Amino acid sequence: FLGQTLSRGSACPETVRRVQAWCVAGRQTPPDESTSAYCQARARLPLAALRDAHERLGSWIEQHTREAWRWCGRPVKVLDGCGRSMPDTAGNRARWPYAGGQTPGCGFPTAQLVGLFCLATGRLVRFAVDAWKAHEIPLARQLIGWIEPGEIVLTDRGFCGWGFMVLLQRKGVDVVMRAHQARKLQGRQMRWAKPQRKSETWTKALWAELPAALTVRLVRFRVAVPGFRTEAVVLVTTLLDAQAYPAAAIAALYRRRWAVELSFRDIKTTLGLDVLRCQSPELVEKEIWLQVIAYNLVRALMLAEAWAHGVELTRLSFKGTVDTLQQWTPLFAPTRFAFKRARLELLRIIAADQVPDRPNRVEPRARKRRPKSDRKSTRLNSSH
């Protein structure tokens, strides 16, 4: 199932062929060509097993994360959201309806996903999924249990909500986020009073437990780099100590928030997982978990490269790692090559292919080749 998820356009018969090849390479009797057994096994695969595999992989990455990768001695996690599209089936539509403005039969079910990433390693720690109408903040509240006290949460302006910030602060977690455009800001520190009206996503009991106000610090800076869009930026943070956390350091930290956009690009574009392919909500949920596991497996391999060869993790290319791994996969068959030797040589080659350090490089988005228009099919009259 993991191999099928990682192969764009791979159907169940192709997956069975892959299993047959594995069996032949291992000198075992291959199964027949029927896909029935595989489809039944995939449907029976419990979500608990996927969650357990995800947690074990995350624990390994966490154990191999270096203290020097922290920001001001503190771990940083990044929150961001994206949309997910899937096949247009009745089950998927019932769970994840069409996005707004789509005519029935002409669109696709769309889900909203919010991911919690580790800034140091790029690992996707946890995620929450709901219908496309769901706001990002209620989904982000589901992820607070995977944020440890003493950590820092880095987000964009979409998560700049009073209640969400207070919940993190109450747990001992600080935030650095872009100020929402609707807020009136003045001075260097502000005391934000508790809103009189709560959102529908909050229970009365939880809202009553929150304090009457929240003190925040405002950090302003200007972007003077050619090619960058915004010139003036205002950040909101609960890091009130200007001596321990200077404004320049906070501005530099917020600039690294763009790494989460690159992580989503790695999942959707580099791994080719931009569109979900399963036909039922149950399998779609499993497919999302397998996509996260696949992404974190590549991140774990990059982390092993950094440890083995003493290179900076940020200098390693995610796409280069994926490309190299795809070419080396046949060598891991037990009858073709020694596994340990192949793994060591794989780590050496990937570590040697480092990304150049080119800060402030301008790379405008441009498409030179025009997409070819699809040929429209016409139904011929029976008299012709």
Coordinates of N, CA, C and O in Angstrom, one line a residue, residues 114-237:
V114 N -4.5 20.6 8.1 CA -3.6 21.5 8.8 C -2.5 20.6 9.4 O -2.8 19.6 10.1
G115 N -1.3 20.9 9.1 CA -0.1 20.1 9.5 C 0.8 20.8 10.5 O 0.9 22.0 10.5
L116 N 1.3 20.0 11.5 CA 2.2 20.5 12.5 C 3.6 19.9 12.1 O 3.8 18.7 12.2
F117 N 4.6 20.8 11.7 CA 5.9 20.4 11.3 C 6.9 20.8 12.3 O 6.8 21.8 13.1
C118 N 8.0 20.0 12.4 CA 9.2 20.4 13.1 C 10.1 21.2 12.3 O 10.5 20.8 11.2
L119 N 10.4 22.4 12.7 CA 11.2 23.3 11.9 C 12.6 22.8 11.7 O 13.2 23.0 10.6
A120 N 13.2 22.1 12.7 CA 14.6 21.7 12.6 C 14.8 20.5 11.6 O 15.7 20.5 10.8
T121 N 13.9 19.6 11.6 CA 14.0 18.4 10.7 C 13.1 18.3 9.6 O 13.3 17.5 8.7
G122 N 12.0 19.1 9.6 CA 11.0 19.1 8.5 C 10.0 18.0 8.7 O 9.1 17.8 7.9
R123 N 10.1 17.2 9.8 CA 9.1 16.1 10.1 C 7.7 16.6 10.2 O 7.5 17.6 10.9
L124 N 6.8 15.9 9.7 CA 5.4 16.2 9.9 C 4.9 15.5 11.1 O 4.8 14.3 11.1
V125 N 4.8 16.2 12.2 CA 4.5 15.6 13.5 C 3.1 15.1 13.6 O 2.9 14.0 14.1
R126 N 2.1 15.9 13.2 CA 0.7 15.4 13.3 C -0.1 16.3 12.3 O 0.4 17.4 11.9
F127 N -1.3 15.8 12.0 CA -2.1 16.6 11.1 C -3.6 16.4 11.6 O -3.9 15.5 12.3
A128 N -4.5 17.3 11.1 CA -5.9 17.2 11.3 C -6.6 17.5 10.0 O -6.2 18.4 9.3
V129 N -7.7 16.8 9.7 CA -8.4 16.9 8.4 C -9.9 17.1 8.7 O -10.4 16.5 9.6
D130 N -10.5 18.0 7.9 CA -11.9 18.2 7.9 C -12.4 18.7 6.6 O -11.6 18.8 5.6
A131 N -13.7 19.0 6.5 CA -14.2 19.5 5.2 C -13.6 20.8 4.9 O -13.0 21.5 5.7
W132 N -13.7 21.2 3.6 CA -13.0 22.4 3.1 C -13.6 23.7 3.8 O -12.8 24.7 3.9
K133 N -14.8 23.7 4.4 CA -15.3 24.9 5.0 C -14.7 25.1 6.4 O -14.9 26.2 7.0
A134 N -14.1 24.1 7.0 CA -13.5 24.2 8.3 C -12.4 25.2 8.4 O -11.6 25.2 7.5
H135 N -12.4 26.0 9.4 CA -11.4 27.0 9.6 C -10.1 26.4 10.1 O -10.2 25.3 10.8
E136 N -9.0 27.0 9.8 CA -7.7 26.4 10.2 C -7.5 26.4 11.7 O -6.9 25.4 12.3
I137 N -8.0 27.4 12.4 CA -7.8 27.4 13.9 C -8.4 26.3 14.6 O -7.8 25.6 15.5
P138 N -9.7 25.9 14.4 CA -10.3 24.7 15.1 C -9.5 23.4 14.8 O -9.3 22.6 15.7
L139 N -9.0 23.3 13.6 CA -8.1 22.1 13.3 C -6.8 22.2 14.0 O -6.3 21.2 14.5
A140 N -6.3 23.4 14.1 CA -5.0 23.6 14.8 C -5.1 23.3 16.3 O -4.2 22.8 17.0
R141 N -6.3 23.5 16.9 CA -6.5 23.2 18.3 C -6.5 21.7 18.5 O -6.1 21.3 19.6
Q142 N -6.8 20.9 17.5 CA -6.7 19.5 17.7 C -5.3 19.0 17.8 O -5.0 17.9 18.2
L143 N -4.3 19.8 17.4 CA -2.9 19.5 17.4 C -2.1 19.9 18.6 O -0.9 19.7 18.7
I144 N -2.8 20.7 19.5 CA -2.1 21.2 20.7 C -1.5 20.1 21.6 O -0.5 20.2 22.2
G145 N -2.2 18.9 21.6 CA -1.7 17.8 22.4 C -0.3 17.3 21.9 O 0.4 16.6 22.7
W146 N 0.1 17.6 20.7 CA 1.4 17.2 20.2 C 2.4 18.3 20.2 O 3.5 18.2 19.6
I147 N 2.1 19.4 21.0 CA 3.1 20.5 21.2 C 3.5 20.5 22.7 O 2.6 20.5 23.6
E148 N 4.8 20.4 22.9 CA 5.3 20.2 24.3 C 5.5 21.6 24.9 O 5.8 22.6 24.2
P149 N 5.3 21.7 26.3 CA 5.6 22.9 27.0 C 7.1 23.3 26.7 O 8.0 22.5 26.7
G150 N 7.3 24.6 26.6 CA 8.6 25.2 26.3 C 8.9 25.3 24.8 O 9.9 25.9 24.5
E151 N 8.1 24.8 24.0 CA 8.3 24.9 22.5 C 7.7 26.3 22.0 O 7.0 27.0 22.7
I152 N 8.0 26.6 20.8 CA 7.6 27.8 20.1 C 6.8 27.4 18.9 O 7.2 26.5 18.1
V153 N 5.6 28.0 18.7 CA 4.8 27.7 17.5 C 4.9 28.9 16.6 O 4.7 30.0 16.9
L154 N 5.3 28.6 15.3 CA 5.5 29.6 14.3 C 4.4 29.4 13.2 O 4.2 28.4 12.6
T155 N 3.6 30.5 13.0 CA 2.5 30.4 12.0 C 2.3 31.7 11.2 O 3.0 32.7 11.5
D156 N 1.4 31.7 10.3 CA 1.1 32.9 9.5 C -0.1 33.6 10.2 O -0.6 33.1 11.2
R157 N -0.6 34.6 9.5 CA -1.7 35.4 10.1 C -3.0 34.6 10.2 O -3.9 35.1 10.9
G158 N -3.2 33.6 9.4 CA -4.5 32.8 9.5 C -4.7 32.2 10.8 O -5.9 31.9 11.2
F159 N -3.7 32.0 11.7 CA -3.9 31.4 13.0 C -3.8 32.4 14.1 O -3.8 32.0 15.3
C160 N -3.8 33.7 13.8 CA -3.7 34.8 14.8 C -5.1 35.0 15.4 O -5.8 36.0 15.1
G161 N -5.5 34.1 16.3 CA -6.7 34.2 17.0 C -6.5 34.2 18.5 O -5.6 33.5 19.0
W162 N -7.2 35.0 19.2 CA -7.0 35.3 20.6 C -7.1 33.9 21.4 O -6.2 33.6 22.2
G163 N -8.1 33.2 21.2 CA -8.3 32.0 22.0 C -7.2 30.9 21.7 O -6.8 30.3 22.7
F164 N -6.8 30.8 20.5 CA -5.8 29.8 20.2 C -4.5 30.2 20.8 O -3.7 29.4 21.4
M165 N -4.1 31.5 20.8 CA -2.9 31.9 21.4 C -2.9 31.7 22.9 O -1.9 31.3 23.6
V166 N -4.1 32.0 23.6 CA -4.2 31.8 25.0 C -4.1 30.3 25.4 O -3.4 30.0 26.4
L167 N -4.7 29.4 24.6 CA -4.5 28.0 24.9 C -3.1 27.6 24.9 O -2.6 26.8 25.7
L168 N -2.3 28.0 23.9 CA -0.9 27.7 23.8 C -0.1 28.3 25.0 O 0.7 27.7 25.6
Q169 N -0.4 29.6 25.3 CA 0.3 30.2 26.4 C 0.0 29.5 27.7 O 0.8 29.4 28.6
R170 N -1.3 29.1 27.9 CA -1.6 28.4 29.1 C -0.9 27.0 29.3 O -0.6 26.6 30.4
K171 N -0.5 26.5 28.2 CA 0.3 25.2 28.2 C 1.8 25.5 28.3 O 2.6 24.5 28.4
G172 N 2.2 26.7 28.3 CA 3.6 27.0 28.4 C 4.3 27.1 27.1 O 5.5 26.9 27.0
V173 N 3.5 27.3 26.0 CA 4.1 27.4 24.6 C 4.0 28.8 24.1 O 2.9 29.5 24.3
D174 N 5.0 29.3 23.6 CA 5.0 30.7 23.0 C 4.7 30.6 21.6 O 4.9 29.6 20.9
V175 N 4.3 31.8 21.0 CA 3.9 31.9 19.6 C 4.7 33.0 18.9 O 5.0 34.0 19.6
V176 N 5.0 32.8 17.6 CA 5.4 33.9 16.8 C 4.6 33.8 15.5 O 4.7 32.8 14.8
M177 N 3.8 34.8 15.2 CA 2.9 34.8 14.0 C 2.8 36.2 13.4 O 3.0 37.2 14.1
R178 N 2.4 36.2 12.2 CA 2.0 37.4 11.5 C 0.7 38.0 12.1 O -0.2 37.3 12.3
A179 N 0.7 39.3 12.3 CA -0.5 39.9 12.9 C -1.6 39.9 11.8 O -1.4 40.1 10.6
H180 N -2.8 39.6 12.3 CA -4.0 39.6 11.4 C -4.3 41.0 10.9 O -4.2 42.0 11.6
Q181 N -4.7 41.1 9.6 CA -4.8 42.4 9.0 C -6.0 43.2 9.6 O -6.1 44.4 9.5
A182 N -6.9 42.5 10.3 CA -8.1 43.2 10.9 C -7.8 43.8 12.2 O -8.6 44.6 12.7
R183 N -6.7 43.5 12.8 CA -6.4 44.0 14.2 C -5.8 45.4 14.1 O -5.0 45.7 13.2
K184 N -6.2 46.3 15.1 CA -5.6 47.6 15.2 C -4.4 47.5 16.2 O -4.5 47.1 17.3
L185 N -3.3 47.8 15.7 CA -2.0 47.6 16.4 C -1.4 49.0 16.7 O -1.3 49.9 15.8
Q186 N -0.8 49.1 17.9 CA -0.1 50.3 18.3 C 0.9 49.9 19.4 O 0.7 49.0 20.2
G187 N 2.0 50.7 19.4 CA 3.0 50.5 20.4 C 3.9 49.2 20.2 O 3.8 48.6 19.2
R188 N 4.6 48.9 21.3 CA 5.5 47.7 21.2 C 4.9 46.5 22.0 O 5.2 45.4 21.8
Q189 N 4.0 46.8 22.9 CA 3.3 45.8 23.7 C 1.8 46.2 23.8 O 1.5 47.3 23.8
M190 N 1.0 45.2 23.7 CA -0.5 45.4 23.8 C -1.1 44.4 24.7 O -0.6 43.2 24.9
R191 N -2.2 44.8 25.4 CA -3.0 43.9 26.2 C -4.3 43.6 25.5 O -5.1 44.5 25.4
W192 N -4.4 42.4 25.0 CA -5.6 42.1 24.2 C -6.6 41.5 25.1 O -6.4 40.5 25.8
A193 N -7.7 42.2 25.2 CA -8.8 41.7 26.1 C -9.5 40.5 25.5 O -9.5 40.3 24.3
K194 N -10.1 39.8 26.4 CA -10.9 38.6 25.9 C -12.1 39.1 25.1 O -12.9 39.9 25.5
P195 N -12.3 38.5 23.9 CA -13.5 38.9 23.1 C -14.8 38.6 23.9 O -14.9 37.6 24.6
Q196 N -15.8 39.4 23.7 CA -17.1 39.3 24.4 C -17.8 38.1 23.8 O -18.5 37.4 24.5
R197 N -17.7 37.9 22.5 CA -18.4 36.8 21.8 C -17.5 35.7 21.4 O -16.5 36.0 20.8
K198 N -17.8 34.5 21.8 CA -17.0 33.4 21.4 C -17.4 32.8 20.1 O -18.5 33.0 19.7
S199 N -16.5 32.1 19.4 CA -16.8 31.4 18.2 C -17.7 30.2 18.5 O -17.7 29.6 19.6
E200 N -18.4 29.7 17.5 CA -19.2 28.5 17.6 C -18.4 27.3 17.9 O -19.0 26.3 18.3
T201 N -17.1 27.3 17.5 CA -16.3 26.1 17.7 C -15.8 26.0 19.2 O -15.1 25.0 19.5
W202 N -16.1 26.9 20.0 CA -15.7 26.9 21.4 C -16.9 26.4 22.3 O -18.0 26.9 22.1
T203 N -16.6 25.6 23.3 CA -17.6 25.3 24.3 C -17.6 26.4 25.4 O -16.6 27.1 25.6
K204 N -18.8 26.6 26.0 CA -18.9 27.6 27.0 C -18.0 27.3 28.2 O -17.4 28.3 28.8
A205 N -17.8 26.1 28.6 CA -16.9 25.7 29.7 C -15.5 26.1 29.4 O -14.8 26.7 30.3
L206 N -15.0 25.7 28.2 CA -13.6 26.0 27.9 C -13.4 27.5 27.8 O -12.4 28.0 28.2
W207 N -14.3 28.2 27.2 CA -14.2 29.7 27.0 C -14.2 30.4 28.3 O -13.4 31.4 28.5
A208 N -15.0 29.9 29.3 CA -15.0 30.5 30.6 C -13.7 30.3 31.4 O -13.3 31.1 32.3
E209 N -12.9 29.3 31.1 CA -11.7 29.0 31.8 C -10.6 29.9 31.3 O -9.6 30.1 32.0
L210 N -10.7 30.5 30.2 CA -9.6 31.4 29.6 C -9.5 32.7 30.4 O -10.5 33.2 30.9
P211 N -8.3 33.2 30.5 CA -8.1 34.5 31.3 C -8.8 35.7 30.6 O -9.3 35.6 29.5
A212 N -8.8 36.8 31.3 CA -9.5 38.0 30.8 C -8.7 38.7 29.8 O -9.3 39.5 29.0
A213 N -7.4 38.5 29.7 CA -6.6 39.3 28.7 C -5.3 38.5 28.4 O -4.9 37.6 29.2
L214 N -4.6 38.9 27.4 CA -3.4 38.4 26.9 C -2.4 39.5 26.5 O -2.8 40.4 25.8
T215 N -1.2 39.5 27.1 CA -0.2 40.5 26.7 C 0.7 39.9 25.6 O 1.2 38.8 25.7
V216 N 0.8 40.7 24.6 CA 1.6 40.3 23.4 C 2.6 41.4 23.1 O 2.5 42.6 23.5
R217 N 3.6 41.1 22.4 CA 4.7 42.0 21.9 C 4.6 42.1 20.4 O 4.4 41.1 19.7
L218 N 4.8 43.3 19.9 CA 4.7 43.6 18.5 C 6.1 43.8 18.0 O 6.9 44.6 18.6
V219 N 6.5 43.1 16.9 CA 7.8 43.3 16.3 C 7.6 43.7 14.8 O 6.9 43.0 14.1
R220 N 8.1 44.9 14.5 CA 7.9 45.4 13.2 C 9.3 45.4 12.4 O 10.3 45.7 13.0
F221 N 9.2 45.1 11.2 CA 10.4 45.1 10.3 C 10.0 45.3 8.9 O 8.9 45.1 8.5
R222 N 11.0 45.8 8.1 CA 10.7 46.0 6.7 C 11.5 45.1 5.8 O 12.7 44.7 6.2
V223 N 11.0 44.6 4.7 CA 11.6 43.7 3.8 C 12.1 44.5 2.6 O 11.3 45.1 1.9
A224 N 13.4 44.6 2.5 CA 14.1 45.4 1.4 C 14.7 44.5 0.4 O 15.6 45.0 -0.4
V225 N 14.4 43.2 0.4 CA 15.1 42.3 -0.6 C 14.4 42.4 -1.9 O 13.1 42.2 -2.0
P226 N 15.0 42.6 -3.0 CA 14.4 42.6 -4.3 C 13.7 41.3 -4.6 O 14.3 40.2 -4.4
G227 N 12.5 41.4 -5.2 CA 11.8 40.2 -5.5 C 10.8 39.7 -4.4 O 10.0 38.8 -4.7
F228 N 11.0 40.2 -3.2 CA 10.1 39.8 -2.1 C 8.8 40.7 -2.2 O 8.9 41.9 -2.4
R229 N 7.7 40.2 -1.8 CA 6.4 40.8 -2.1 C 6.1 41.9 -1.0 O 5.8 43.0 -1.4
T230 N 6.2 41.6 0.3 CA 5.7 42.5 1.3 C 6.9 43.4 1.8 O 8.0 42.9 1.9
E231 N 6.6 44.6 2.0 CA 7.7 45.6 2.5 C 7.6 45.8 4.0 O 8.6 45.9 4.6
A232 N 6.4 45.9 4.6 CA 6.3 46.1 6.0 C 5.6 44.9 6.6 O 4.5 44.5 6.1
V233 N 6.1 44.4 7.7 CA 5.6 43.2 8.4 C 5.5 43.5 9.9 O 6.4 44.1 10.5
V234 N 4.4 43.1 10.5 CA 4.2 43.2 11.9 C 3.9 41.8 12.5 O 3.0 41.1 12.0
L235 N 4.8 41.4 13.4 CA 4.6 40.1 14.0 C 4.1 40.3 15.4 O 4.3 41.3 16.1
V236 N 3.3 39.3 15.9 CA 2.8 39.2 17.2 C 3.4 38.0 17.9 O 3.5 36.9 17.3
T237 N 3.9 38.2 19.1 CA 4.6 37.1 19.8 C 4.3 37.2 21.3 O 4.1 38.3 21.8

